GROMACS .gro file of C-alpha atoms in nm:
model
  425
    1MET     CA    1  -0.011  -0.013  -0.019
    2THR     CA    2   0.127   0.337  -0.103
    3ASP     CA    3   0.177   0.609   0.166
    4GLU     CA    4  -0.099   0.817   0.000
    5ARG     CA    5  -0.368   0.512   0.021
    6LEU     CA    6  -0.258   0.440   0.371
    7ILE     CA    7  -0.299   0.793   0.474
    8ASP     CA    8  -0.625   0.816   0.295
    9ARG     CA    9  -0.767   0.491   0.462
   10LEU     CA   10  -0.669   0.600   0.800
   11GLN     CA   11  -0.820   0.935   0.758
   12ARG     CA   12  -1.157   0.819   0.625
   13ALA     CA   13  -1.175   0.553   0.908
   14ALA     CA   14  -1.096   0.842   1.167
   15PHE     CA   15  -1.397   1.027   1.031
   16GLY     CA   16  -1.613   0.723   1.060
   17TYR     CA   17  -1.608   0.769   1.444
   18PHE     CA   18  -1.820   1.060   1.424
   19SER     CA   19  -2.110   0.884   1.243
   20GLY     CA   20  -2.138   0.626   1.511
   21ALA     CA   21  -2.106   0.869   1.807
   22PHE     CA   22  -2.334   1.110   1.678
   23ASN     CA   23  -2.698   1.185   1.804
   24PRO     CA   24  -2.903   1.337   1.514
   25ALA     CA   25  -3.169   1.476   1.743
   26ASN     CA   26  -2.929   1.730   1.904
   27GLY     CA   27  -2.585   1.706   1.712
   28LEU     CA   28  -2.400   1.592   2.038
   29VAL     CA   29  -2.101   1.379   1.990
   30ALA     CA   30  -1.974   1.124   2.240
   31ASP     CA   31  -1.632   1.141   2.414
   32THR     CA   32  -1.543   0.798   2.340
   33SER     CA   33  -1.687   0.492   2.177
   34ARG     CA   34  -1.751   0.310   2.516
   35ALA     CA   35  -2.086   0.250   2.612
   36GLY     CA   36  -2.251   0.505   2.830
   37SER     CA   37  -2.003   0.791   2.729
   38PRO     CA   38  -2.130   1.137   2.771
   39CYS     CA   39  -2.079   1.404   2.524
   40SER     CA   40  -1.754   1.638   2.516
   41ILE     CA   41  -1.810   1.968   2.384
   42ALA     CA   42  -1.461   1.949   2.252
   43VAL     CA   43  -1.521   1.667   2.049
   44VAL     CA   44  -1.825   1.831   1.917
   45GLY     CA   45  -1.584   2.102   1.791
   46PHE     CA   46  -1.370   1.856   1.623
   47ALA     CA   47  -1.657   1.685   1.471
   48LEU     CA   48  -1.779   2.003   1.314
   49ALA     CA   49  -1.429   2.062   1.178
   50THR     CA   50  -1.434   1.716   1.001
   51TYR     CA   51  -1.758   1.793   0.793
   52PRO     CA   52  -1.595   2.028   0.548
   53VAL     CA   53  -1.301   1.747   0.493
   54ALA     CA   54  -1.587   1.478   0.451
   55VAL     CA   55  -1.768   1.673   0.189
   56GLU     CA   56  -1.456   1.754  -0.018
   57ARG     CA   57  -1.338   1.403  -0.010
   58GLY     CA   58  -1.685   1.270  -0.107
   59TRP     CA   59  -1.753   1.080   0.206
   60ILE     CA   60  -2.086   1.243   0.281
   61GLY     CA   61  -2.318   1.476   0.062
   62ARG     CA   62  -2.311   1.852   0.126
   63ARG     CA   63  -2.669   1.851   0.249
   64ASP     CA   64  -2.588   1.580   0.502
   65ALA     CA   65  -2.300   1.767   0.654
   66VAL     CA   66  -2.517   2.083   0.670
   67GLN     CA   67  -2.798   1.883   0.854
   68ARG     CA   68  -2.544   1.741   1.107
   69ALA     CA   69  -2.383   2.089   1.177
   70LEU     CA   70  -2.742   2.264   1.204
   71ALA     CA   71  -2.860   1.980   1.468
   72THR     CA   72  -2.548   2.078   1.665
   73LEU     CA   73  -2.557   2.472   1.636
   74ARG     CA   74  -2.921   2.481   1.685
   75PHE     CA   75  -2.898   2.274   2.007
   76PHE     CA   76  -2.633   2.502   2.163
   77HIS     CA   77  -2.796   2.824   2.044
   78GLU     CA   78  -3.124   2.717   2.229
   79SER     CA   79  -2.957   2.571   2.529
   80ASP     CA   80  -2.997   2.644   2.899
   81GLN     CA   81  -2.751   2.921   2.969
   82SER     CA   82  -2.862   2.980   3.330
   83GLY     CA   83  -2.554   2.821   3.481
   84ALA     CA   84  -2.760   2.593   3.707
   85ALA     CA   85  -2.625   2.281   3.817
   86ASP     CA   86  -2.835   2.104   3.560
   87ALA     CA   87  -2.808   2.358   3.264
   88THR     CA   88  -2.587   2.331   2.966
   89GLY     CA   89  -2.382   2.635   2.996
   90HIS     CA   90  -2.347   2.979   3.118
   91LYS     CA   91  -2.216   3.314   2.958
   92GLY     CA   92  -2.173   3.148   2.632
   93PHE     CA   93  -1.947   2.898   2.802
   94TYR     CA   94  -2.051   2.512   2.820
   95TYR     CA   95  -2.010   2.242   3.074
   96HIS     CA   96  -1.718   2.005   2.968
   97PHE     CA   97  -1.934   1.699   2.967
   98LEU     CA   98  -2.304   1.680   2.860
   99ASP     CA   99  -2.577   1.406   2.880
  100MET     CA  100  -2.607   1.263   2.513
  101ASP     CA  101  -2.991   1.300   2.507
  102SER     CA  102  -3.083   1.582   2.730
  103GLY     CA  103  -2.773   1.783   2.665
  104THR     CA  104  -2.745   1.889   3.050
  105ARG     CA  105  -2.430   1.882   3.257
  106MET     CA  106  -2.278   1.558   3.348
  107TRP     CA  107  -2.038   1.440   3.638
  108ARG     CA  108  -2.045   1.798   3.805
  109SER     CA  109  -1.815   1.893   3.513
  110GLU     CA  110  -1.683   2.239   3.495
  111LEU     CA  111  -1.798   2.503   3.274
  112SER     CA  112  -1.485   2.468   3.063
  113THR     CA  113  -1.305   2.775   2.878
  114ILE     CA  114  -1.078   2.557   2.657
  115ASP     CA  115  -1.344   2.306   2.555
  116THR     CA  116  -1.576   2.597   2.477
  117ALA     CA  117  -1.303   2.747   2.259
  118LEU     CA  118  -1.257   2.429   2.065
  119PHE     CA  119  -1.629   2.399   2.019
  120ILE     CA  120  -1.653   2.750   1.882
  121ALA     CA  121  -1.366   2.720   1.652
  122GLY     CA  122  -1.535   2.420   1.494
  123ALA     CA  123  -1.867   2.631   1.469
  124LEU     CA  124  -1.654   2.921   1.303
  125LEU     CA  125  -1.489   2.674   1.073
  126VAL     CA  126  -1.826   2.546   0.931
  127ALA     CA  127  -1.946   2.892   0.893
  128ARG     CA  128  -1.631   2.968   0.681
  129TYR     CA  129  -1.698   2.661   0.448
  130PHE     CA  130  -2.063   2.634   0.408
  131THR     CA  131  -2.136   2.963   0.215
  132ASP     CA  132  -2.395   2.886  -0.033
  133ASP     CA  133  -2.696   3.114  -0.082
  134THR     CA  134  -2.938   2.858   0.081
  135HIS     CA  135  -3.181   2.889   0.382
  136ASP     CA  136  -2.983   2.623   0.558
  137GLU     CA  137  -2.644   2.747   0.518
  138HIS     CA  138  -2.759   3.094   0.594
  139GLU     CA  139  -2.898   2.990   0.922
  140LEU     CA  140  -2.580   2.778   0.983
  141ARG     CA  141  -2.377   3.090   0.943
  142PHE     CA  142  -2.611   3.292   1.160
  143LEU     CA  143  -2.605   3.050   1.452
  144ALA     CA  144  -2.218   3.004   1.438
  145HIS     CA  145  -2.163   3.372   1.457
  146ALA     CA  146  -2.439   3.421   1.737
  147LEU     CA  147  -2.265   3.149   1.955
  148TYR     CA  148  -1.917   3.319   1.929
  149LEU     CA  149  -2.064   3.666   1.983
  150ARG     CA  150  -2.213   3.572   2.313
  151VAL     CA  151  -1.922   3.406   2.490
  152ASP     CA  152  -1.805   3.650   2.757
  153TRP     CA  153  -1.438   3.606   2.750
  154GLN     CA  154  -1.395   3.898   2.987
  155TRP     CA  155  -1.611   3.737   3.273
  156ALA     CA  156  -1.382   3.409   3.225
  157CYS     CA  157  -1.072   3.613   3.356
  158ALA     CA  158  -1.244   3.689   3.679
  159ASP     CA  159  -1.033   3.976   3.760
  160ARG     CA  160  -0.704   3.766   3.706
  161PRO     CA  161  -0.422   3.847   3.490
  162THR     CA  162  -0.499   3.518   3.278
  163ILE     CA  163  -0.817   3.344   3.157
  164ARG     CA  164  -0.952   3.100   3.425
  165GLN     CA  165  -0.959   2.726   3.331
  166GLY     CA  166  -1.313   2.676   3.435
  167TRP     CA  167  -1.624   2.756   3.673
  168LYS     CA  168  -1.877   2.548   3.880
  169PRO     CA  169  -2.174   2.676   4.015
  170GLU     CA  170  -2.104   2.500   4.352
  171CYS     CA  171  -1.780   2.691   4.408
  172GLY     CA  172  -1.719   2.953   4.143
  173PHE     CA  173  -1.392   2.982   3.942
  174LEU     CA  174  -1.139   2.701   3.968
  175HIS     CA  175  -0.822   2.812   4.120
  176TYR     CA  176  -0.625   2.734   3.794
  177GLY     CA  177  -0.551   2.965   3.517
  178TRP     CA  178  -0.432   2.910   3.163
  179ASP     CA  179  -0.076   2.952   3.255
  180GLY     CA  180   0.250   2.811   3.079
  181TYR     CA  181   0.250   2.716   2.711
  182ASP     CA  182  -0.030   2.476   2.649
  183GLU     CA  183  -0.339   2.422   2.401
  184GLY     CA  184  -0.464   2.740   2.529
  185ILE     CA  185  -0.335   2.967   2.254
  186LEU     CA  186  -0.643   2.887   2.045
  187LEU     CA  187  -0.871   3.031   2.352
  188TYR     CA  188  -0.649   3.330   2.396
  189VAL     CA  189  -0.686   3.422   2.010
  190LEU     CA  190  -1.055   3.370   2.008
  191ALA     CA  191  -1.101   3.565   2.326
  192ALA     CA  192  -0.864   3.857   2.182
  193GLY     CA  193  -1.070   3.866   1.851
  194SER     CA  194  -1.421   3.892   1.992
  195PRO     CA  195  -1.614   4.214   1.891
  196THR     CA  196  -1.865   4.178   2.180
  197HIS     CA  197  -1.643   4.063   2.486
  198PRO     CA  198  -1.259   4.096   2.406
  199ILE     CA  199  -0.985   4.040   2.646
  200ASP     CA  200  -0.715   4.308   2.597
  201SER     CA  201  -0.356   4.235   2.498
  202ALA     CA  202  -0.197   4.245   2.846
  203ARG     CA  203  -0.383   3.925   2.906
  204TYR     CA  204  -0.222   3.737   2.623
  205ALA     CA  205   0.097   3.906   2.736
  206ALA     CA  206   0.051   3.783   3.095
  207TRP     CA  207   0.007   3.444   2.960
  208THR     CA  208   0.317   3.424   2.758
  209ALA     CA  209   0.504   3.570   3.052
  210THR     CA  210   0.452   3.215   3.207
  211TYR     CA  211   0.618   3.035   2.935
  212GLN     CA  212   0.925   2.800   2.992
  213TRP     CA  213   1.206   2.796   2.713
  214GLU     CA  214   1.433   2.514   2.741
  215ASN     CA  215   1.725   2.334   2.568
  216LEU     CA  216   1.663   1.961   2.567
  217TYR     CA  217   1.879   1.717   2.365
  218GLY     CA  218   2.021   2.021   2.173
  219GLU     CA  219   1.685   2.146   2.065
  220GLU     CA  220   1.605   2.514   2.193
  221PHE     CA  221   1.215   2.543   2.213
  222LEU     CA  222   0.920   2.636   2.401
  223TYR     CA  223   0.836   2.346   2.628
  224ALA     CA  224   0.545   2.149   2.681
  225GLY     CA  225   0.581   1.782   2.767
  226PRO     CA  226   0.260   1.605   2.632
  227MET     CA  227   0.252   1.613   2.246
  228PHE     CA  228  -0.109   1.721   2.214
  229VAL     CA  229  -0.031   2.060   2.336
  230HIS     CA  230   0.178   2.115   2.037
  231LEU     CA  231  -0.090   2.006   1.812
  232PHE     CA  232  -0.444   2.112   1.930
  233SER     CA  233  -0.434   2.486   1.850
  234HIS     CA  234  -0.234   2.405   1.541
  235ALA     CA  235  -0.499   2.202   1.386
  236TRP     CA  236  -0.694   2.536   1.329
  237ILE     CA  237  -0.431   2.795   1.305
  238ASP     CA  238  -0.158   2.783   1.052
  239PHE     CA  239   0.143   2.931   1.245
  240ARG     CA  240   0.390   2.905   0.975
  241GLY     CA  241   0.560   3.216   0.924
  242ILE     CA  242   0.341   3.441   1.192
  243ARG     CA  243   0.515   3.541   1.517
  244ASP     CA  244   0.400   3.696   1.844
  245PRO     CA  245   0.636   3.905   2.050
  246PHE     CA  246   0.759   3.600   2.232
  247MET     CA  247   0.844   3.409   1.926
  248ARG     CA  248   0.981   3.706   1.747
  249GLU     CA  249   1.238   3.750   2.031
  250LYS     CA  250   1.320   3.379   2.006
  251ARG     CA  251   1.354   3.396   1.615
  252SER     CA  252   1.120   3.121   1.590
  253ASP     CA  253   0.746   3.043   1.539
  254TYR     CA  254   0.496   2.794   1.676
  255PHE     CA  255   0.506   2.577   1.375
  256GLU     CA  256   0.884   2.521   1.402
  257ASN     CA  257   0.862   2.490   1.766
  258THR     CA  258   0.610   2.188   1.711
  259ARG     CA  259   0.890   2.040   1.482
  260ARG     CA  260   1.150   2.060   1.753
  261ALA     CA  261   0.904   1.898   2.001
  262ILE     CA  262   0.873   1.590   1.760
  263ALA     CA  263   1.239   1.587   1.745
  264VAL     CA  264   1.267   1.598   2.132
  265GLN     CA  265   0.991   1.322   2.165
  266ARG     CA  266   1.205   1.100   1.930
  267GLU     CA  267   1.521   1.149   2.109
  268TYR     CA  268   1.363   1.067   2.440
  269ALA     CA  269   1.207   0.753   2.309
  270TRP     CA  270   1.567   0.645   2.161
  271ARG     CA  271   1.718   0.718   2.495
  272ASN     CA  272   1.449   0.550   2.680
  273PRO     CA  273   1.564   0.630   3.049
  274HIS     CA  274   1.328   0.403   3.221
  275GLY     CA  275   1.382   0.100   2.988
  276PHE     CA  276   1.025   0.052   2.861
  277ALA     CA  277   0.965  -0.212   2.588
  278GLY     CA  278   0.930  -0.078   2.228
  279TYR     CA  279   1.048   0.279   2.268
  280GLY     CA  280   1.281   0.426   1.976
  281ARG     CA  281   1.307   0.685   1.730
  282ASP     CA  282   1.017   0.536   1.513
  283CYS     CA  283   0.829   0.415   1.822
  284TRP     CA  284   0.711   0.738   2.031
  285GLY     CA  285   0.428   0.945   2.129
  286LEU     CA  286   0.386   1.055   2.484
  287THR     CA  287   0.067   1.258   2.513
  288ALA     CA  288  -0.269   1.294   2.717
  289CYS     CA  289  -0.423   0.950   2.677
  290ASP     CA  290  -0.586   0.656   2.833
  291GLY     CA  291  -0.352   0.414   3.000
  292PRO     CA  292  -0.348   0.107   3.221
  293ASP     CA  293  -0.401   0.170   3.586
  294GLU     CA  294  -0.340  -0.019   3.922
  295SER     CA  295  -0.616  -0.270   3.859
  296SER     CA  296  -0.476  -0.398   3.529
  297PRO     CA  297  -0.405  -0.782   3.568
  298GLN     CA  298  -0.072  -0.734   3.395
  299LEU     CA  299   0.060  -0.514   3.673
  300VAL     CA  300   0.249  -0.831   3.795
  301ASN     CA  301   0.483  -0.775   3.488
  302HIS     CA  302   0.531  -0.399   3.559
  303LEU     CA  303   0.778  -0.264   3.810
  304GLY     CA  304   0.671   0.107   3.804
  305ARG     CA  305   0.350   0.312   3.862
  306LEU     CA  306   0.065   0.312   3.638
  307TYR     CA  307  -0.118   0.631   3.578
  308GLY     CA  308  -0.453   0.546   3.395
  309TYR     CA  309  -0.577   0.830   3.206
  310ALA     CA  310  -0.292   1.110   3.217
  311ALA     CA  311  -0.115   1.367   3.036
  312ARG     CA  312   0.228   1.182   2.983
  313GLY     CA  313   0.510   1.393   2.862
  314VAL     CA  314   0.889   1.418   2.787
  315PRO     CA  315   1.133   1.428   2.943
  316TYR     CA  316   1.000   1.489   3.283
  317GLY     CA  317   0.707   1.263   3.270
  318PRO     CA  318   0.487   1.121   3.377
  319ASP     CA  319   0.580   0.803   3.179
  320ASP     CA  320   0.478   0.451   3.240
  321GLY     CA  321   0.541   0.289   2.897
  322THR     CA  322   0.213   0.402   2.740
  323LEU     CA  323   0.235   0.555   2.391
  324SER     CA  324  -0.042   0.668   2.135
  325ALA     CA  325   0.005   0.550   1.781
  326TRP     CA  326  -0.228   0.800   1.624
  327LEU     CA  327   0.021   1.080   1.696
  328GLY     CA  328   0.227   1.008   1.385
  329LEU     CA  329  -0.046   1.103   1.147
  330CYS     CA  330  -0.097   1.414   1.349
  331CYS     CA  331   0.268   1.532   1.305
  332LEU     CA  332   0.257   1.478   0.915
  333PRO     CA  333   0.224   1.876   0.834
  334PHE     CA  334   0.542   1.924   1.057
  335ASP     CA  335   0.781   1.629   0.951
  336PRO     CA  336   0.621   1.404   0.703
  337ALA     CA  337   0.910   1.161   0.675
  338VAL     CA  338   0.932   1.115   1.052
  339ALA     CA  339   0.546   1.084   1.068
  340LEU     CA  340   0.509   0.836   0.822
  341SER     CA  341   0.814   0.619   0.939
  342ALA     CA  342   0.658   0.605   1.286
  343THR     CA  343   0.307   0.521   1.149
  344HIS     CA  344   0.446   0.231   0.922
  345THR     CA  345   0.674   0.102   1.210
  346LEU     CA  346   0.391   0.104   1.469
  347LEU     CA  347   0.143  -0.052   1.251
  348HIS     CA  348   0.397  -0.328   1.160
  349ARG     CA  349   0.493  -0.403   1.505
  350TYR     CA  350   0.169  -0.334   1.699
  351PRO     CA  351  -0.131  -0.402   1.473
  352GLN     CA  352  -0.353  -0.442   1.766
  353THR     CA  353  -0.347  -0.065   1.828
  354LEU     CA  354  -0.581  -0.034   1.509
  355GLN     CA  355  -0.942  -0.119   1.575
  356LYS     CA  356  -1.217  -0.100   1.310
  357GLU     CA  357  -0.938   0.071   1.110
  358ARG     CA  358  -0.912   0.365   1.378
  359PHE     CA  359  -0.618   0.397   1.624
  360ALA     CA  360  -0.709   0.320   2.002
  361SER     CA  361  -0.620   0.588   2.245
  362ALA     CA  362  -0.302   0.422   2.359
  363PHE     CA  363  -0.086   0.086   2.400
  364ASN     CA  364   0.164  -0.023   2.635
  365PRO     CA  365   0.434  -0.292   2.495
  366SER     CA  366   0.567  -0.323   2.838
  367LEU     CA  367   0.249  -0.492   2.954
  368ALA     CA  368   0.249  -0.760   2.688
  369ASP     CA  369   0.056  -1.068   2.717
  370ASP     CA  370   0.199  -1.412   2.685
  371GLY     CA  371   0.162  -1.396   2.298
  372GLY     CA  372   0.352  -1.055   2.299
  373ALA     CA  373   0.059  -0.855   2.228
  374PRO     CA  374   0.072  -0.505   2.410
  375TRP     CA  375  -0.198  -0.378   2.647
  376VAL     CA  376  -0.448  -0.177   2.428
  377SER     CA  377  -0.696   0.093   2.545
  378ALA     CA  378  -1.060  -0.019   2.483
  379GLY     CA  379  -1.229   0.190   2.245
  380THR     CA  380  -1.153   0.502   2.054
  381PHE     CA  381  -1.163   0.854   2.170
  382GLY     CA  382  -1.318   1.134   1.963
  383LEU     CA  383  -1.047   1.405   2.026
  384ASP     CA  384  -0.795   1.167   1.868
  385GLN     CA  385  -1.010   1.086   1.577
  386GLY     CA  386  -1.076   1.431   1.503
  387LEU     CA  387  -0.729   1.547   1.525
  388VAL     CA  388  -0.630   1.287   1.291
  389VAL     CA  389  -0.888   1.389   1.027
  390MET     CA  390  -0.781   1.745   1.057
  391MET     CA  391  -0.413   1.728   1.065
  392VAL     CA  392  -0.391   1.472   0.800
  393GLU     CA  393  -0.611   1.706   0.573
  394ASN     CA  394  -0.388   2.015   0.668
  395HIS     CA  395  -0.089   1.804   0.556
  396ARG     CA  396  -0.282   1.700   0.215
  397THR     CA  397  -0.459   2.007   0.116
  398GLY     CA  398  -0.429   2.280   0.395
  399LEU     CA  399  -0.808   2.296   0.380
  400ILE     CA  400  -0.869   2.369   0.755
  401TRP     CA  401  -0.574   2.614   0.774
  402ASN     CA  402  -0.697   2.795   0.469
  403LEU     CA  403  -1.057   2.839   0.582
  404MET     CA  404  -0.955   2.960   0.922
  405ARG     CA  405  -0.725   3.211   0.766
  406ASP     CA  406  -1.016   3.386   0.607
  407CYS     CA  407  -1.196   3.391   0.947
  408GLY     CA  408  -1.208   3.757   1.040
  409TYR     CA  409  -1.241   3.687   1.409
  410LEU     CA  410  -0.938   3.483   1.408
  411ARG     CA  411  -0.731   3.712   1.197
  412ASN     CA  412  -0.817   4.003   1.444
  413GLY     CA  413  -0.757   3.792   1.739
  414LEU     CA  414  -0.422   3.706   1.617
  415LYS     CA  415  -0.346   4.071   1.537
  416ASN     CA  416  -0.460   4.188   1.885
  417ALA     CA  417  -0.240   3.928   2.046
  418GLY     CA  418   0.065   4.082   1.873
  419PHE     CA  419   0.109   3.837   1.580
  420GLY     CA  420   0.239   3.962   1.256
  421GLU     CA  421   0.441   3.885   0.935
  422GLY     CA  422   0.362   3.602   0.704
  423TRP     CA  423   0.001   3.549   0.589
  424LEU     CA  424  -0.107   3.808   0.829
  425GLU     CA  425   0.037   4.099   0.649
   0.00000   0.00000   0.00000
């Protein structure tokens, strides 16, 4: 199988997740394929972003995609915004997890600023793609803009220098802000571009002031341990050649920073300081993912601690031998040769990581059974599958990046945050 055919097969299979996890009555999408999984509003955002890709590639018809997106946007537009414990959201933000049928809060989850930003990004993306002069596509665009304009980003700062991570009706704002380099860059850009409730540039500067620049294995880069941090915002924004004041001073950009983060991941896996099975320059991928926990029966073969679901990272950990095979595909735009080599290697060595043509959240070769098969996470996760679809398409055609380049809100947010040069000029 050629590289192109393999990429196409895996990308299409990843999109298939959203058909099986979608509730057509309200447009909500399940967090995982596991029975009883609630909706994750971040996964809804990724699902919305996959619809233009699916239409362009002929996987679904345009009308079908519009109806899916409309079901989602109509539900959120009309949802309970009272902030009550059983509501859907408040101040334009939404609870992280929602009941798949009622759309009300699940698990006493927080009103999540970052997950709302990922949902809003998906809404703005479909508004940029579905621009035909039809009643349904007019409504879709109206709803997407209305949802963005009602988000009160200023309220989410809670009189602190940086945006808070979340809020709960039982206790108010969480103590943690979005500090240090993380996936929050999309959040800050959307907040800075709002025509109704924008944050000022000082808050973005306060965020970048918490950055940690390091030299690891000879690579100078903006540190973040888990790989997803270097990918989530990049799925939506083309950072090639555009720089904020921080990156301008470092004579780099966020795209190049992600390429260096990939190099650090590979070097860490090759050095393999903890001696885990399988690690190497073509077998890497530490990120936020599912993982074995202390109840795993294979624990008898393992000498260290198991972390369950955790944000694994390099080089400071946590690390328990658990890797994510889908990360190679998501790194295609940054280093295609390295990404393809990792994908081929993992498929050859550990075919068990592919379930119904889709990669599981994670696998752990150090917890192999008697036949040598690694521990593999049960089911698939919507965040992983959505990121695969988007990043593969950015590598193949740049579709997502090109659509978001033309989103006025995003461009304004980037400029208000101090970005310039490149395609912003």
